[in-house]
Coordinates of N, CA and C and ligand atoms in Angstrom, one line a residue:
M1 N 0.8 -1.2 0.0 CA 0.0 0.0 0.0 C 0.9 1.3 0.0
T2 N 0.5 2.3 -0.8 CA 1.3 3.5 -0.9 C 0.6 4.6 0.0
I3 N 1.4 5.7 0.1 CA 0.8 6.8 0.9 C -0.5 7.3 0.3
F4 N -0.6 7.2 -1.1 CA -1.8 7.7 -1.7 C -3.0 6.8 -1.3
H5 N -2.8 5.5 -1.2 CA -3.9 4.6 -0.7 C -4.3 5.1 0.7
K6 N -3.4 5.4 1.5 CA -3.7 5.9 2.9 C -4.5 7.2 2.9
I7 N -4.2 8.0 1.9 CA -5.0 9.3 1.8 C -6.4 8.9 1.3
I8 N -6.5 8.0 0.3 CA -7.9 7.6 -0.1 C -8.7 7.0 1.0
R9 N -8.0 6.3 1.9 CA -8.7 5.7 3.0 C -8.9 6.6 4.2
R10 N -8.4 7.8 4.1 CA -8.4 8.8 5.2 C -7.6 8.4 6.4
E11 N -6.6 7.6 6.1 CA -5.7 7.2 7.2 C -4.6 8.2 7.5
I12 N -4.3 9.0 6.5 CA -3.5 10.2 6.7 C -4.1 11.4 6.0
P13 N -3.9 12.6 6.6 CA -4.6 13.8 6.0 C -4.0 14.3 4.7
A14 N -4.9 14.9 4.0 CA -4.4 15.6 2.7 C -5.4 16.7 2.5
D15 N -5.0 17.6 1.7 CA -5.9 18.8 1.3 C -6.6 18.3 0.0
I16 N -7.7 17.6 0.2 CA -8.5 17.0 -0.9 C -9.3 18.1 -1.6
V17 N -9.2 18.2 -2.9 CA -9.9 19.3 -3.7 C -11.0 18.7 -4.5
Y18 N -11.0 17.4 -4.7 CA -12.0 16.7 -5.5 C -12.0 15.2 -5.3
E19 N -13.2 14.6 -5.3 CA -13.3 13.2 -5.2 C -14.6 12.7 -5.9
D20 N -14.5 11.6 -6.6 CA -15.7 10.9 -7.0 C -15.5 9.4 -6.9
E21 N -16.3 8.6 -7.5 CA -16.2 7.1 -7.3 C -14.9 6.5 -8.0
H22 N -14.4 7.3 -8.9 CA -13.2 6.8 -9.7 C -11.9 7.3 -9.2
L23 N -11.9 8.5 -8.7 CA -10.6 9.2 -8.4 C -10.6 10.2 -7.3
I24 N -9.5 10.5 -6.8 CA -9.4 11.6 -5.8 C -8.3 12.6 -6.3
A25 N -8.4 13.8 -5.8 CA -7.4 14.9 -6.2 C -7.1 15.6 -4.9
F26 N -5.8 15.8 -4.7 CA -5.4 16.6 -3.5 C -4.1 17.3 -3.8
R27 N -3.8 18.3 -3.0 CA -2.6 19.2 -3.2 C -1.4 18.4 -2.9
D28 N -0.4 18.6 -3.7 CA 0.9 17.9 -3.5 C 1.6 18.6 -2.3
I29 N 2.2 17.7 -1.5 CA 2.8 18.2 -0.2 C 4.1 19.0 -0.5
G30 N 4.7 18.8 -1.6 CA 5.9 19.6 -2.0 C 5.7 20.3 -3.3
P31 N 4.8 21.3 -3.4 CA 4.4 21.9 -4.6 C 5.6 22.4 -5.5
Q32 N 5.5 22.1 -6.8 CA 6.5 22.6 -7.7 C 6.0 23.7 -8.7
A33 N 4.9 24.2 -8.3 CA 4.3 25.4 -9.0 C 3.3 26.0 -8.0
P34 N 2.8 27.2 -8.3 CA 1.8 27.8 -7.3 C 0.6 26.9 -7.1
V35 N 0.2 26.2 -8.1 CA -0.9 25.2 -8.0 C -0.3 23.8 -8.4
H36 N -0.3 22.9 -7.5 CA 0.2 21.5 -7.8 C -0.8 20.5 -7.1
V37 N -1.6 19.9 -8.0 CA -2.6 19.0 -7.5 C -2.3 17.6 -8.1
L38 N -2.5 16.6 -7.3 CA -2.3 15.2 -7.8 C -3.7 14.5 -8.0
F39 N -3.9 13.9 -9.2 CA -5.1 13.2 -9.5 C -4.8 11.7 -9.5
V40 N -5.5 11.0 -8.6 CA -5.1 9.6 -8.4 C -6.3 8.7 -8.6
P41 N -6.2 7.6 -9.4 CA -7.4 6.7 -9.6 C -7.5 5.9 -8.3
K42 N -8.7 5.4 -8.1 CA -9.0 4.5 -6.9 C -8.6 3.1 -7.2
Q43 N -8.5 2.7 -8.5 CA -8.0 1.4 -8.9 C -6.5 1.4 -8.7
D44 N -6.0 0.2 -8.4 CA -4.6 0.1 -8.1 C -3.8 -0.3 -9.3
Y45 N -2.9 0.7 -9.7 CA -1.9 0.4 -10.8 C -0.6 1.1 -10.3
A46 N 0.5 0.4 -10.3 CA 1.7 0.9 -9.8 C 2.2 2.0 -10.7
T47 N 2.2 1.7 -12.0 CA 2.8 2.6 -13.0 C 1.9 2.7 -14.2
L48 N 2.1 3.6 -15.1 CA 1.4 3.7 -16.3 C 1.5 2.4 -17.2
N49 N 2.7 1.7 -17.0 CA 2.9 0.5 -17.7 C 1.9 -0.6 -17.3
D50 N 1.3 -0.5 -16.2 CA 0.4 -1.5 -15.7 C -1.0 -1.3 -16.0
V51 N -1.4 -0.2 -16.6 CA -2.8 0.1 -17.0 C -3.1 -0.8 -18.2
P52 N -4.2 -1.6 -18.2 CA -4.5 -2.5 -19.3 C -4.9 -1.7 -20.6
E53 N -4.6 -2.2 -21.7 CA -4.9 -1.6 -23.0 C -6.4 -1.3 -23.1
D54 N -7.2 -2.2 -22.5 CA -8.7 -2.1 -22.6 C -9.3 -1.2 -21.5
A55 N -8.4 -0.4 -20.8 CA -9.0 0.5 -19.8 C -8.4 1.9 -19.9
P56 N -8.5 2.5 -21.2 CA -8.0 3.8 -21.4 C -8.8 4.9 -20.5
E57 N -10.0 4.5 -20.1 CA -10.8 5.5 -19.3 C -10.1 5.9 -18.0
I58 N -9.3 5.0 -17.5 CA -8.6 5.3 -16.2 C -7.8 6.6 -16.4
I59 N -7.0 6.6 -17.5 CA -6.2 7.8 -17.8 C -7.0 9.0 -18.2
G60 N -8.0 8.7 -19.1 CA -8.9 9.7 -19.6 C -9.6 10.5 -18.4
R61 N -10.0 9.7 -17.5 CA -10.7 10.4 -16.3 C -9.8 11.3 -15.6
L62 N -8.5 10.9 -15.4 CA -7.6 11.7 -14.7 C -7.3 13.0 -15.4
A63 N -7.1 12.9 -16.7 CA -6.8 14.1 -17.5 C -8.0 15.0 -17.6
L64 N -9.2 14.5 -17.8 CA -10.4 15.3 -17.9 C -10.7 16.0 -16.5
A65 N -10.5 15.2 -15.4 CA -10.7 15.8 -14.1 C -9.8 17.0 -13.9
A66 N -8.5 16.8 -14.3 CA -7.5 17.9 -14.2 C -8.0 19.1 -15.0
A67 N -8.4 18.9 -16.2 CA -8.8 20.0 -17.1 C -10.1 20.7 -16.5
R68 N -11.0 19.9 -16.0 CA -12.2 20.5 -15.4 C -11.8 21.4 -14.1
Y69 N -10.9 20.8 -13.3 CA -10.4 21.6 -12.2 C -9.7 22.9 -12.6
A70 N -8.9 22.8 -13.6 CA -8.2 24.0 -14.1 C -9.2 25.0 -14.6
K71 N -10.2 24.6 -15.3 CA -11.2 25.5 -15.8 C -12.0 26.1 -14.6
A72 N -12.4 25.3 -13.7 CA -13.1 25.8 -12.5 C -12.3 26.9 -11.7
Q73 N -11.0 26.7 -11.7 CA -10.1 27.6 -10.9 C -9.6 28.7 -11.8
G74 N -10.0 28.7 -13.1 CA -9.6 29.9 -14.0 C -8.2 29.8 -14.5
F75 N -7.6 28.6 -14.5 CA -6.3 28.4 -15.1 C -6.3 28.0 -16.6
D76 N -7.4 27.8 -17.1 CA -7.5 27.1 -18.4 C -7.0 28.1 -19.5
K77 N -7.3 29.4 -19.4 CA -6.9 30.3 -20.5 C -5.4 30.5 -20.5
D78 N -4.8 30.8 -19.3 CA -3.4 31.0 -19.2 C -2.6 29.7 -19.5
G79 N -3.2 28.6 -19.1 CA -2.6 27.3 -19.3 C -2.1 26.6 -18.1
Y80 N -1.7 25.4 -18.3 CA -1.2 24.6 -17.2 C -0.5 23.4 -17.8
R81 N 0.0 22.5 -17.0 CA 0.7 21.3 -17.5 C 0.2 20.1 -16.7
I82 N 0.0 19.0 -17.4 CA -0.2 17.7 -16.7 C 1.0 16.8 -17.0
V83 N 1.3 16.0 -16.0 CA 2.5 15.2 -16.1 C 2.2 13.8 -15.4
M84 N 2.7 12.7 -16.0 CA 2.7 11.5 -15.3 C 4.2 10.9 -15.4
N85 N 4.8 10.7 -14.2 CA 6.1 10.2 -14.2 C 6.0 8.7 -14.1
C86 N 6.9 8.0 -14.8 CA 6.9 6.5 -14.8 C 8.3 6.0 -14.5
N87 N 8.4 5.2 -13.4 CA 9.6 4.5 -13.0 C 10.8 5.4 -12.8
E88 N 11.9 4.9 -12.7 CA 13.1 5.6 -12.2 C 13.5 6.8 -13.0
H89 N 13.6 6.6 -14.3 CA 14.1 7.7 -15.2 C 13.0 8.8 -15.3
G90 N 11.8 8.4 -15.1 CA 10.7 9.4 -15.2 C 10.6 10.2 -13.9
G91 N 11.3 9.7 -12.8 CA 11.2 10.4 -11.6 C 10.1 10.0 -10.7
Q92 N 9.5 8.8 -10.9 CA 8.4 8.4 -10.1 C 8.8 8.0 -8.7
T93 N 8.1 8.5 -7.7 CA 8.5 8.1 -6.3 C 7.4 7.4 -5.6
V94 N 6.2 7.6 -6.0 CA 5.0 6.9 -5.4 C 4.4 6.0 -6.4
Y95 N 4.4 4.7 -6.0 CA 4.0 3.6 -7.0 C 2.5 3.3 -7.0
Q96 N 1.7 4.3 -7.1 CA 0.3 4.3 -7.4 C 0.1 5.4 -8.5
I97 N -0.3 5.0 -9.7 CA -0.3 6.0 -10.7 C -1.1 7.3 -10.3
H98 N -0.5 8.4 -10.8 CA -1.1 9.7 -10.5 C -0.7 10.7 -11.6
L99 N -1.5 11.7 -11.7 CA -1.3 12.7 -12.7 C -1.1 14.0 -12.0
H100 N 0.0 14.7 -12.3 CA 0.3 16.0 -11.7 C -0.4 17.1 -12.5
L101 N -1.0 18.1 -11.9 CA -1.5 19.3 -12.5 C -0.7 20.4 -11.9
L102 N 0.0 21.1 -12.8 CA 0.8 22.3 -12.4 C 0.3 23.5 -13.1
A103 N 0.1 24.6 -12.3 CA -0.5 25.8 -12.9 C -0.2 27.0 -12.0
G104 N -0.6 28.1 -12.5 CA -0.6 29.3 -11.6 C 0.6 30.3 -12.0
A105 N 1.4 29.9 -12.9 CA 2.6 30.7 -13.3 C 3.1 30.1 -14.6
P106 N 3.9 30.9 -15.4 CA 4.6 30.3 -16.5 C 5.5 29.2 -16.0
L107 N 5.5 28.1 -16.6 CA 6.3 26.9 -16.2 C 7.5 26.8 -17.1
G108 N 8.6 26.4 -16.4 CA 9.9 26.3 -17.2 C 9.8 25.1 -18.1
R109 N 10.8 24.9 -18.9 CA 10.9 23.8 -19.8 C 11.2 22.5 -18.9
F110 N 10.9 21.4 -19.5 CA 11.1 20.2 -18.7 C 11.7 19.1 -19.6
G111 N 12.2 18.0 -19.0 CA 12.7 16.9 -19.7 C 14.2 16.9 -19.9
T112 N 14.9 17.9 -19.2 CA 16.4 17.9 -19.3 C 16.9 16.7 -18.4
P113 N 17.9 16.0 -19.0 CA 18.4 14.9 -18.1 C 19.0 15.4 -16.8
A114 N 18.8 14.7 -15.7 CA 19.2 15.2 -14.4 C 20.8 15.2 -14.4
Ligands
LIG1 P1 6.0 11.2 -8.4 O1 7.4 11.7 -8.1 O2 5.8 9.8 -8.0 O3 5.6 11.5 -9.8 O4 5.1 12.2 -7.5 C1 4.8 11.9 -6.2 C2 4.4 13.2 -5.6 O5 3.7 12.9 -4.3 C3 5.5 14.2 -5.2 O6 5.3 15.4 -6.0 C4 5.4 14.4 -3.7 O7 5.7 15.7 -3.3 C5 4.0 13.9 -3.4 N1 3.8 13.4 -2.1 C6 4.6 12.4 -1.5 N2 4.1 12.1 -0.3 C7 3.0 12.9 -0.1 C8 2.0 13.0 0.9 O8 2.1 12.3 2.0 N3 1.0 13.9 0.7 C9 0.8 14.6 -0.4 N4 -0.2 15.4 -0.5 N5 1.7 14.5 -1.4 C10 2.8 13.7 -1.3

């Protein structure tokens, strides 16, 4: 079980901004932009590699929930970034898939090797 499962179960606190039967969204504890929210499905998949080909809705729901949140908060026109890190080279540290929403200021370039 990951820290995100504990947040879903309300075993540890988080600043939850959205929840439905499929997913939960809460503020990242170490924000890397003025707005940094994590969108996490309630189904268990460690990485994007583990999502079955016949279940694209899992990823679609995360992306559309992030877009909806950005629109509701007024970030849609100025723009925002969504990111999914996968495994070591992608910088993944929590092994329950999640999508980052970063917004609230112009974001720097990304993808430079560490
Ligand atoms: P990853 O590096 O796996 O793509 O992203 C994991 C994210 O989870 C990081 O940005 C990290 O700051 C965040 N995080 C780790 N532990 C916690 C926690 O206990 N609560 C919250 N809200 N975010 C966390």
